Short mmCIF file of C-alpha atoms in Angstrom, two decimals:
data_model
loop_
_atom_site.label_atom_id
_atom_site.label_comp_id
_atom_site.label_asym_id
_atom_site.label_seq_id
_atom_site.Cartn_x
_atom_site.Cartn_y
_atom_site.Cartn_z
CA MET A 1178 -0.14 -0.10 -0.04
CA ALA A 1179 1.71 3.47 -0.56
CA MET A 1180 2.34 6.10 1.55
CA ARG A 1181 -0.78 8.24 0.35
CA ASP A 1182 -3.09 5.28 0.61
CA ILE A 1183 -1.78 4.84 4.14
CA PHE A 1184 -2.07 8.25 5.08
CA SER A 1185 -5.69 8.40 3.71
CA GLU A 1186 -6.80 5.38 5.41
CA ILE A 1187 -4.90 6.76 8.82
CA LEU A 1188 -7.42 9.88 8.04
CA GLU A 1189 -10.39 8.04 7.72
CA ASN A 1190 -10.53 6.23 10.74
CA ILE A 1191 -9.03 8.26 13.33
CA PRO A 1192 -12.03 9.74 15.90
CA ILE A 1193 -10.85 13.42 15.36
CA PRO A 1194 -13.14 15.46 12.86
CA THR A 1195 -10.75 16.14 10.34
CA PHE A 1196 -10.95 17.75 6.33
CA VAL A 1197 -7.51 18.96 3.98
CA ILE A 1198 -7.94 21.06 1.68
CA ASP A 1199 -5.55 21.69 -1.50
CA LYS A 1200 -3.60 25.11 -1.89
CA ASN A 1201 -6.55 25.88 -4.19
CA HIS A 1202 -9.08 25.65 -0.88
CA VAL A 1203 -10.47 23.05 -2.73
CA VAL A 1204 -11.52 20.05 -0.22
CA LYS A 1205 -9.48 16.78 -0.54
CA TYR A 1206 -10.47 14.41 2.71
CA TRP A 1207 -13.60 14.99 4.75
CA ASN A 1208 -13.37 11.91 7.21
CA LYS A 1209 -15.97 9.68 8.78
CA ALA A 1210 -15.73 12.05 12.25
CA CYS A 1211 -15.68 15.04 9.98
CA GLU A 1212 -19.26 13.96 8.70
CA GLU A 1213 -20.41 13.06 12.18
CA PHE A 1214 -19.53 15.77 13.48
CA THR A 1215 -20.82 18.33 11.07
CA GLY A 1216 -23.68 16.56 9.50
CA ILE A 1217 -22.27 16.71 6.03
CA LYS A 1218 -21.41 13.61 3.70
CA LYS A 1219 -17.90 13.30 2.34
CA GLU A 1220 -19.82 13.06 -0.64
CA GLU A 1221 -21.01 16.71 -0.67
CA ILE A 1222 -18.02 18.02 -0.10
CA ILE A 1223 -14.82 16.53 -1.17
CA GLY A 1224 -14.16 18.37 -4.45
CA THR A 1225 -15.75 21.24 -3.58
CA SER A 1226 -14.80 24.86 -1.61
CA ASN A 1227 -17.62 24.18 0.22
CA HIS A 1228 -16.63 23.65 3.09
CA TRP A 1229 -17.60 26.41 5.15
CA LYS A 1230 -21.42 25.82 5.07
CA ALA A 1231 -20.67 23.09 8.02
CA PHE A 1232 -19.79 26.04 10.41
CA PHE A 1233 -21.41 29.65 8.70
CA PRO A 1234 -24.92 30.28 7.39
CA LYS A 1235 -22.82 32.28 4.38
CA PRO A 1236 -19.36 31.78 2.81
CA ALA A 1237 -16.38 32.70 5.09
CA PRO A 1238 -12.74 31.32 5.65
CA LEU A 1239 -12.30 28.57 7.79
CA LEU A 1240 -9.09 28.56 9.82
CA ALA A 1241 -7.25 26.27 7.29
CA ASP A 1242 -8.11 28.76 4.58
CA VAL A 1243 -7.03 31.58 6.76
CA VAL A 1244 -3.35 29.34 7.37
CA LEU A 1245 -2.89 28.87 3.90
CA ASP A 1246 -2.92 32.49 2.84
CA GLY A 1247 -1.60 33.91 5.58
CA VAL A 1248 -3.10 35.04 8.89
CA GLU A 1249 -1.05 38.29 8.83
CA GLU A 1250 -2.98 39.16 5.65
CA PHE A 1251 -6.19 38.35 6.89
CA TYR A 1252 -5.81 40.75 10.03
CA ARG A 1253 -5.09 43.25 7.22
CA LYS A 1254 -7.64 42.72 5.10
CA LYS A 1255 -10.30 42.36 7.76
CA LYS A 1256 -8.98 45.28 10.00
CA VAL A 1257 -9.91 42.69 13.06
CA ARG A 1258 -8.31 45.07 16.18
CA LYS A 1259 -9.00 41.56 18.80
CA ARG A 1260 -6.68 38.80 17.08
CA ARG A 1261 -8.33 35.28 18.48
CA ILE A 1262 -6.08 33.06 16.16
CA LYS A 1263 -3.26 32.11 17.76
CA LYS A 1264 0.23 31.19 16.84
CA ILE A 1265 1.31 27.23 17.77
CA ASP A 1266 4.28 26.82 15.70
CA GLU A 1267 5.71 28.24 12.18
CA ASP A 1268 2.94 26.07 10.68
CA THR A 1269 0.18 26.01 13.15
CA TYR A 1270 -2.58 27.67 14.32
CA GLU A 1271 -5.48 27.36 16.83
CA LEU A 1272 -9.01 29.24 17.49
CA GLU A 1273 -11.49 29.23 19.67
CA LEU A 1274 -15.08 30.22 17.92
CA TYR A 1275 -18.79 30.39 18.95
CA LEU A 1276 -21.10 29.72 16.22
CA PRO A 1277 -24.38 31.73 16.83
CA HIS A 1278 -26.47 29.13 14.11
CA VAL A 1279 -25.36 25.45 15.98
CA LYS A 1280 -24.93 27.24 18.92
CA LYS A 1281 -21.54 25.29 19.49
CA TRP A 1282 -18.15 26.73 20.59
CA VAL A 1283 -15.63 25.12 18.49
CA TYR A 1284 -11.82 24.40 19.05
CA PHE A 1285 -10.01 24.61 15.57
CA ARG A 1286 -6.88 24.19 14.66
CA ALA A 1287 -4.89 23.94 11.26
CA SER A 1288 -1.18 23.45 9.97
CA LEU A 1289 0.25 23.71 6.86
CA LEU A 1290 1.27 20.70 4.54
CA ARG A 1291 3.83 20.61 2.84
CA GLU A 1292 5.68 18.90 0.29
CA ASN A 1293 9.60 19.19 -0.47
CA GLY A 1294 9.73 22.38 1.80
CA GLU A 1295 6.48 23.73 -0.68
CA VAL A 1296 2.97 24.49 1.03
CA VAL A 1297 0.33 22.24 -0.80
CA GLY A 1298 -2.64 22.62 1.58
CA ALA A 1299 -3.84 22.84 4.87
CA VAL A 1300 -5.54 20.41 7.63
CA GLU A 1301 -7.82 21.53 10.26
CA THR A 1302 -9.25 19.66 13.12
CA MET A 1303 -12.22 20.44 15.54
CA GLU A 1304 -13.32 19.50 18.46
CA ASP A 1305 -16.47 20.59 20.58
CA ILE A 1306 -16.05 22.45 23.20
CA THR A 1307 -19.25 23.75 24.35
CA GLU A 1308 -19.52 22.03 27.37
CA ARG A 1309 -16.19 23.15 28.45
CA ARG A 1310 -16.78 26.86 27.81
CA LEU A 1311 -20.00 26.46 29.27
CA MET A 1312 -18.39 24.80 32.80
CA GLU A 1313 -15.91 27.94 32.49
CA ASP A 1314 -18.41 30.14 32.33
CA GLU A 1315 -20.59 29.02 34.92
CA ILE A 1316 -17.18 28.53 37.23
CA ARG A 1317 -16.45 32.71 36.28
CA LYS A 1318 -19.93 33.80 36.58
CA LEU A 1319 -20.13 31.98 40.03
CA SER A 1320 -17.05 33.27 40.98
CA GLU A 1321 -18.31 37.38 39.91
CA LEU A 1322 -21.47 36.50 41.92
CA TYR A 1323 -19.77 35.51 44.69
CA LYS A 1324 -17.36 38.58 44.88
CA LEU A 1325 -20.12 40.74 43.74
CA ILE A 1326 -22.63 39.70 46.82
CA GLY A 1327 -19.34 39.89 49.37
CA GLU A 1328 -18.96 43.57 48.22
CA ALA A 1329 -22.63 44.20 48.86
CA VAL A 1330 -22.74 42.74 52.05
CA ASN A 1331 -20.03 44.86 53.24
CA LYS A 1332 -21.41 47.97 51.54
CA SER A 1333 -25.00 47.65 52.69
CA GLU A 1334 -26.69 49.09 55.65
CA SER A 1335 -30.52 47.98 55.66
CA ILE A 1336 -31.73 44.57 54.13
CA GLU A 1337 -32.92 47.16 51.25
CA GLN A 1338 -30.03 48.27 50.44
CA LEU A 1339 -28.66 44.57 50.09
CA SER A 1340 -31.85 43.28 48.13
CA SER A 1341 -31.77 46.15 45.95
CA MET A 1342 -27.60 45.23 45.17
CA ILE A 1343 -27.76 41.65 44.90
CA LEU A 1344 -31.45 41.97 42.86
CA ARG A 1345 -29.54 43.98 39.87
CA GLU A 1346 -26.32 42.07 39.97
CA LEU A 1347 -28.36 38.96 39.47
CA LYS A 1348 -30.41 40.42 36.58
CA ARG A 1349 -27.06 41.55 34.92
CA VAL A 1350 -25.24 38.06 35.17
CA VAL A 1351 -28.48 35.29 35.08
CA GLY A 1352 -31.08 37.81 33.01
CA PHE A 1353 -34.62 37.71 33.54
CA ASP A 1354 -38.09 39.63 32.63
CA MET A 1355 -39.29 40.05 36.23
CA GLY A 1356 -37.47 39.60 39.33
CA GLU A 1357 -38.21 39.77 43.49
CA ILE A 1358 -36.35 39.05 46.63
CA LEU A 1359 -39.01 38.88 49.98
CA ILE A 1360 -37.43 39.00 53.11
CA TYR A 1361 -39.39 36.36 56.01
CA ASP A 1362 -40.79 38.41 58.82
CA GLU A 1363 -41.58 35.67 61.59
CA ARG A 1364 -43.39 37.84 64.17
CA ILE A 1365 -46.24 38.24 61.48
CA ASN A 1366 -44.99 34.80 59.95
CA ALA A 1367 -45.35 36.98 56.41
CA LEU A 1368 -43.13 36.97 53.21
CA ARG A 1369 -42.16 40.69 52.20
CA ALA A 1370 -40.97 42.11 49.12
CA THR A 1371 -38.03 44.33 49.76
CA VAL A 1372 -37.07 44.77 46.73
CA GLN A 1373 -38.70 44.03 42.94
CA ILE A 1374 -37.89 44.68 39.22
CA GLY A 1375 -40.26 44.82 36.72
CA PHE A 1376 -43.35 44.50 38.57
CA GLU A 1377 -44.83 47.73 38.00
CA ALA A 1378 -47.45 46.60 35.07
CA LEU A 1379 -47.81 43.76 37.23
CA SER A 1380 -48.21 45.53 40.75
CA GLU A 1381 -52.16 45.20 41.21
CA VAL A 1382 -52.11 41.18 40.96
CA PHE A 1383 -48.70 40.44 42.59
CA THR A 1384 -49.24 41.25 46.35
CA LYS A 1385 -45.86 42.11 48.15
CA VAL A 1386 -46.92 40.62 51.30
CA HIS A 1387 -47.66 37.02 51.79
CA GLU A 1388 -49.02 35.16 54.62
CA VAL A 1389 -46.79 32.04 55.34
CA ARG A 1390 -49.91 29.32 55.73
CA GLU A 1391 -50.27 25.95 54.22
CA ASP A 1392 -53.47 26.93 52.10
CA ASN A 1393 -51.97 29.72 50.46
CA PRO A 1394 -50.72 27.75 47.07
CA ALA A 1395 -48.71 31.16 46.17
CA ILE A 1396 -44.90 29.91 44.74
CA VAL A 1397 -42.89 32.10 47.33
CA VAL A 1398 -44.77 30.99 50.18
CA GLN A 1399 -44.87 27.04 48.99
CA THR A 1400 -41.11 27.83 48.54
CA ALA A 1401 -41.06 29.06 52.06
CA ILE A 1402 -42.93 25.98 53.59
CA LYS A 1403 -40.82 23.42 51.75
CA LYS A 1404 -37.36 25.58 51.81
CA GLU A 1405 -36.89 24.03 48.72
CA PRO A 1406 -36.64 25.46 44.99
CA ILE A 1407 -39.54 25.70 43.11
CA HIS A 1408 -39.57 25.34 39.35
CA VAL A 1409 -42.72 26.24 36.76
CA LEU A 1410 -42.15 25.69 33.31
CA ASN A 1411 -45.54 26.60 31.14
CA ALA A 1412 -46.85 28.39 33.82
CA LYS A 1413 -50.43 28.82 31.98
CA GLU A 1414 -51.06 25.36 32.19
CA ASN A 1415 -49.04 24.14 35.70
CA LYS A 1416 -50.86 22.47 38.09
CA LEU A 1417 -48.97 24.70 40.88
CA THR A 1418 -49.79 28.01 39.23
CA GLU A 1419 -53.65 27.17 38.29
CA TYR A 1420 -54.51 29.92 41.05
CA MET A 1421 -53.50 32.08 39.04
CA LYS A 1422 -54.19 30.90 35.25
CA ASP A 1423 -56.10 33.68 34.17
CA ILE A 1424 -52.93 36.10 35.37
CA CYS A 1425 -50.51 33.95 33.87
CA THR A 1426 -52.34 33.91 30.33
CA LYS A 1427 -53.28 37.82 30.40
CA TYR A 1428 -49.41 38.60 30.88
CA ASN A 1429 -48.05 35.84 29.24
CA ILE A 1430 -45.99 34.71 32.00
CA GLY A 1431 -44.38 31.71 31.28
CA GLU A 1432 -41.98 30.52 33.79
CA ILE A 1433 -41.44 30.85 37.59
CA LEU A 1434 -38.41 29.96 39.32
CA ALA A 1435 -38.58 30.58 43.51
CA LEU A 1436 -35.62 29.58 45.71
CA PRO A 1437 -35.24 29.81 49.79
CA LEU A 1438 -32.73 32.01 51.12
CA ILE A 1439 -31.88 29.45 54.21
CA THR A 1440 -28.76 29.32 56.53
CA ARG A 1441 -28.53 25.98 59.23
CA GLU A 1442 -32.38 25.28 58.22
CA LYS A 1443 -33.13 28.93 59.30
CA LEU A 1444 -35.37 30.52 56.71
CA HIS A 1445 -34.01 34.19 55.88
CA GLY A 1446 -36.43 34.77 52.75
CA VAL A 1447 -37.46 34.19 48.91
CA ILE A 1448 -35.78 34.72 45.73
CA GLN A 1449 -38.69 35.19 42.79
CA ILE A 1450 -37.36 35.28 39.09
CA VAL A 1451 -40.30 35.38 36.69
CA ASN A 1452 -39.85 34.99 32.64
CA LEU A 1453 -42.63 36.10 30.04
CA GLY A 1454 -43.45 34.25 26.86
CA LYS A 1455 -41.12 31.57 25.82
CA ARG A 1456 -37.77 32.92 27.84
CA THR A 1457 -36.19 30.27 30.24
CA ILE A 1458 -33.17 30.38 32.48
CA SER A 1459 -30.91 27.47 31.35
CA GLU A 1460 -30.35 24.73 34.09
CA ARG A 1461 -26.92 26.38 34.55
CA ASP A 1462 -28.24 29.71 35.76
CA ILE A 1463 -30.43 27.67 38.08
CA ARG A 1464 -27.67 26.11 39.51
CA LEU A 1465 -25.61 29.37 39.64
CA LEU A 1466 -28.40 30.50 41.64
CA GLU A 1467 -28.80 28.01 44.16
CA GLY A 1468 -25.12 27.59 44.49
CA VAL A 1469 -25.03 31.89 45.62
CA SER A 1470 -28.81 31.63 47.57
CA GLU A 1471 -27.05 30.35 50.70
CA GLN A 1472 -24.23 33.14 50.55
CA ILE A 1473 -27.45 35.68 49.74
CA ALA A 1474 -29.14 34.15 52.93
CA ALA A 1475 -26.09 34.44 54.94
CA GLY A 1476 -25.84 38.12 53.47
CA PHE A 1477 -29.66 38.95 54.97
CA ALA A 1478 -28.58 37.16 58.00
CA LYS A 1479 -25.77 39.48 58.80
CA ILE A 1480 -27.32 42.66 58.41
CA ARG A 1481 -29.67 41.41 60.38
CA THR A 1482 -27.87 40.56 62.99
CA GLU A 1483 -26.27 44.25 62.55
CA GLU A 1484 -29.13 45.92 62.90
CA GLU A 1485 -30.19 43.75 65.87
CA LEU A 1486 -26.85 45.02 67.49
CA ARG A 1487 -27.65 48.94 66.38
CA ARG A 1488 -31.04 49.11 67.82
CA ASN A 1489 -30.17 47.25 70.92
CA GLU A 1490 -27.24 49.38 71.63
CA GLU A 1491 -29.15 52.60 70.77
CA LEU A 1492 -31.80 51.06 73.55
CA TYR A 1493 -28.73 50.64 75.70
CA ARG A 1494 -27.61 54.10 75.09
CA GLY A 1495 -30.81 55.29 75.40
CA VAL A 1496 -30.77 53.58 79.04
CA PHE A 1497 -26.98 54.48 79.73
CA GLU A 1498 -27.34 58.11 78.93
CA SER A 1499 -30.68 58.59 81.10
CA SER A 1500 -30.00 56.85 84.03
CA MET A 1501 -29.83 59.51 87.38
CA ASP A 1502 -27.42 56.24 88.77
CA ALA A 1503 -23.72 56.35 87.30
CA ILE A 1504 -23.10 53.49 85.38
CA TYR A 1505 -19.67 52.02 84.03
CA LEU A 1506 -17.80 49.53 82.08
CA THR A 1507 -13.62 49.19 83.31
CA THR A 1508 -11.22 46.55 82.89
CA PRO A 1509 -10.13 44.49 86.14
CA GLU A 1510 -7.14 46.92 86.34
CA GLY A 1511 -9.27 49.31 86.42
CA LYS A 1512 -8.78 51.47 83.44
CA VAL A 1513 -12.62 53.34 82.52
CA ILE A 1514 -14.19 51.82 79.28
CA ASP A 1515 -17.21 54.22 79.34
CA MET A 1516 -18.94 56.18 81.79
CA ASN A 1517 -22.44 58.02 81.54
CA LYS A 1518 -23.88 61.66 82.44
CA ALA A 1519 -24.33 60.39 85.76
CA ALA A 1520 -21.12 59.25 86.76
CA GLU A 1521 -19.55 62.18 85.59
CA GLU A 1522 -22.14 64.55 88.27
CA LEU A 1523 -21.20 61.99 90.75
CA PHE A 1524 -17.32 62.46 90.65
CA GLY A 1525 -17.24 65.70 89.24
CA TYR A 1526 -14.85 65.30 86.64
CA SER A 1527 -15.72 65.62 82.72
CA ARG A 1528 -15.84 62.73 80.78
CA GLU A 1529 -12.58 63.04 78.90
CA GLU A 1530 -11.02 63.11 82.59
CA LEU A 1531 -12.78 60.01 83.82
CA LEU A 1532 -11.54 57.61 80.67
CA ASN A 1533 -8.31 58.86 81.97
CA ILE A 1534 -8.09 57.92 85.23
CA ASN A 1535 -7.77 54.91 87.09
CA VAL A 1536 -10.57 54.11 89.10
CA LYS A 1537 -8.95 52.98 92.21
CA GLN A 1538 -8.15 56.73 92.47
CA LEU A 1539 -11.90 57.37 93.11
CA TYR A 1540 -11.89 54.94 96.21
CA ALA A 1541 -11.80 57.08 99.65
CA ASN A 1542 -10.35 53.82 101.30
CA PRO A 1543 -8.27 51.37 99.23
CA GLU A 1544 -9.37 48.36 101.25
CA ASP A 1545 -13.05 48.88 99.18
CA ARG A 1546 -11.79 48.60 96.16
CA LYS A 1547 -9.79 45.13 97.21
CA ARG A 1548 -13.03 44.10 99.01
CA PHE A 1549 -15.28 44.42 95.58
CA VAL A 1550 -13.00 42.63 93.45
CA ASP A 1551 -12.56 39.92 95.40
CA LYS A 1552 -15.94 39.09 96.15
CA LEU A 1553 -16.58 40.22 91.82
CA GLU A 1554 -14.21 37.70 90.84
CA ARG A 1555 -14.80 34.79 92.99
CA ASP A 1556 -18.57 35.38 93.07
CA GLY A 1557 -19.14 37.25 89.66
CA PHE A 1558 -21.28 40.00 91.15
CA VAL A 1559 -21.59 42.24 93.77
CA ARG A 1560 -24.92 43.41 95.00
CA ASN A 1561 -25.22 46.59 96.90
CA MET A 1562 -21.98 46.70 98.55
CA GLU A 1563 -21.56 50.39 100.22
CA MET A 1564 -18.47 52.08 99.50
CA THR A 1565 -17.11 55.82 100.27
CA TYR A 1566 -15.75 57.69 97.18
CA LYS A 1567 -13.80 60.84 97.08
CA ARG A 1568 -14.92 63.39 94.18
CA LYS A 1569 -12.61 65.71 92.00
CA ASP A 1570 -13.20 68.64 94.90
CA GLY A 1571 -12.08 65.99 97.51
CA LYS A 1572 -16.00 66.04 99.42
CA ILE A 1573 -16.30 62.19 100.69
CA ILE A 1574 -19.99 60.61 99.36
CA HIS A 1575 -21.34 57.03 100.45
CA CYS A 1576 -23.09 54.83 97.79
CA LEU A 1577 -23.85 51.54 97.05
CA GLU A 1578 -22.42 50.03 94.12
CA SER A 1579 -23.66 46.65 92.08
CA ALA A 1580 -21.89 45.15 89.43
CA VAL A 1581 -21.43 42.14 87.06
CA LEU A 1582 -17.98 40.60 85.70
CA VAL A 1583 -18.75 40.44 81.64
CA LYS A 1584 -16.31 37.94 79.94
CA ASP A 1585 -15.82 38.19 76.19
CA GLY A 1586 -13.94 35.84 74.79
CA SER A 1587 -10.38 36.07 76.37
CA SER A 1588 -11.62 39.86 77.95
CA VAL A 1589 -13.07 40.42 81.36
CA ILE A 1590 -14.89 43.86 81.26
CA TYR A 1591 -16.62 45.17 84.69
CA HIS A 1592 -20.37 46.41 84.59
CA GLY A 1593 -21.55 48.43 87.46
CA ILE A 1594 -23.81 50.99 88.81
CA ILE A 1595 -23.20 53.13 91.76
CA LYS A 1596 -26.33 54.95 93.92
CA ASP A 1597 -25.48 57.75 95.58
CA ILE A 1598 -26.69 57.48 99.37
CA THR A 1599 -24.76 60.44 100.98
CA ASP A 1600 -28.05 62.06 101.79
CA ARG A 1601 -29.91 58.96 103.19
CA ILE A 1602 -27.04 58.48 105.16
CA ARG A 1603 -26.84 62.38 106.32
CA MET A 1604 -30.27 62.13 107.47
CA GLU A 1605 -30.21 58.67 109.13
CA GLU A 1606 -27.17 60.11 111.44
CA GLU A 1607 -29.47 63.45 112.07
CA ILE A 1608 -32.10 61.26 113.13
CA LYS A 1609 -29.98 59.44 115.23
CA ASN A 1610 -28.70 62.56 116.75
CA LEU A 1611 -32.15 63.66 117.46
CA SER A 1612 -33.23 60.44 119.30
#
């Protein structure tokens, strides 16, 4: 068997889609794998220059044609700015290209064929890399969303602000006609829409508050109850949306996707996406949304915790500052962390002076401080221990001191209240003297 025949036999039977063109761009070989890959028989292609038909809706050069004529010449004629053809060696180039009319990503590789040093044609192989590119795109989107959600959580000061930022990013990355984020309020056992996109025309039929009850058929409610995603295709005919069939028909609602926002089995809310007509979310984007839903839920949990802490802090600060008794936070060593206005009035020092003083200096009798600390360290609390203090002006005052020992990680804080009983002591002494 001649070498050319051997070459033809090998080419015919390799599992890689391969074709060969001569220097005039006429197809000389079109193997079985190429037939299967393109759906075009060799009889239709060999002897013609119609190999473009397998990949483009109108005449266009394939990579083998470009390599044969010269890549630089191709770019010069086309005036292409973005150069996607990559050079592997002097005779070989590669290209990854998305073909819209067949909805495929294809990897092309073409090399010049030489005989006695002279170029006689080019060989091109191809591989369907759609799955790989989609996976890469999914990873990129997921990574991008994780980053964006993390930034949104750090920037947001409220649930509403965080919801708005996240929904905008989801629409940009995934794409949908209508979307909303509903937050679960366990106090009233209801879902409340904090942000909506595209619901303007349907505001009268899509309520913003949903009671979470077993008999409420709303998709978002059932998602919240089951704590599982619900995906409805063809909403006009689906049993799950039978309760809103007229609405789906009137507004051409085709698809509904609802995802619960959960951390450690705790429900924080629901994301609902609605598409009109035949538009649908891809399975990959559904997986993408499921993948980031827990991070979104964790973001909501963080913001809720911060809001609760702010409310508690504001409440505490109100009580702290309005108290008629002195309230303090100190370290065991006596460094003042905080004292209220009543403490300033009691001791006669300004707030700045108190923050730079050691409380040991305030005790008229150093033994009182030692007795107080010993009991607090031993029992974890002190209740109404009688003390004498010395004001800035030197006046001695009698007080009752109560405190608790608070452990915050590796730190220890004394949190106490001092009640001035100087007037009561004086009156008791006056009464005693009169008797």
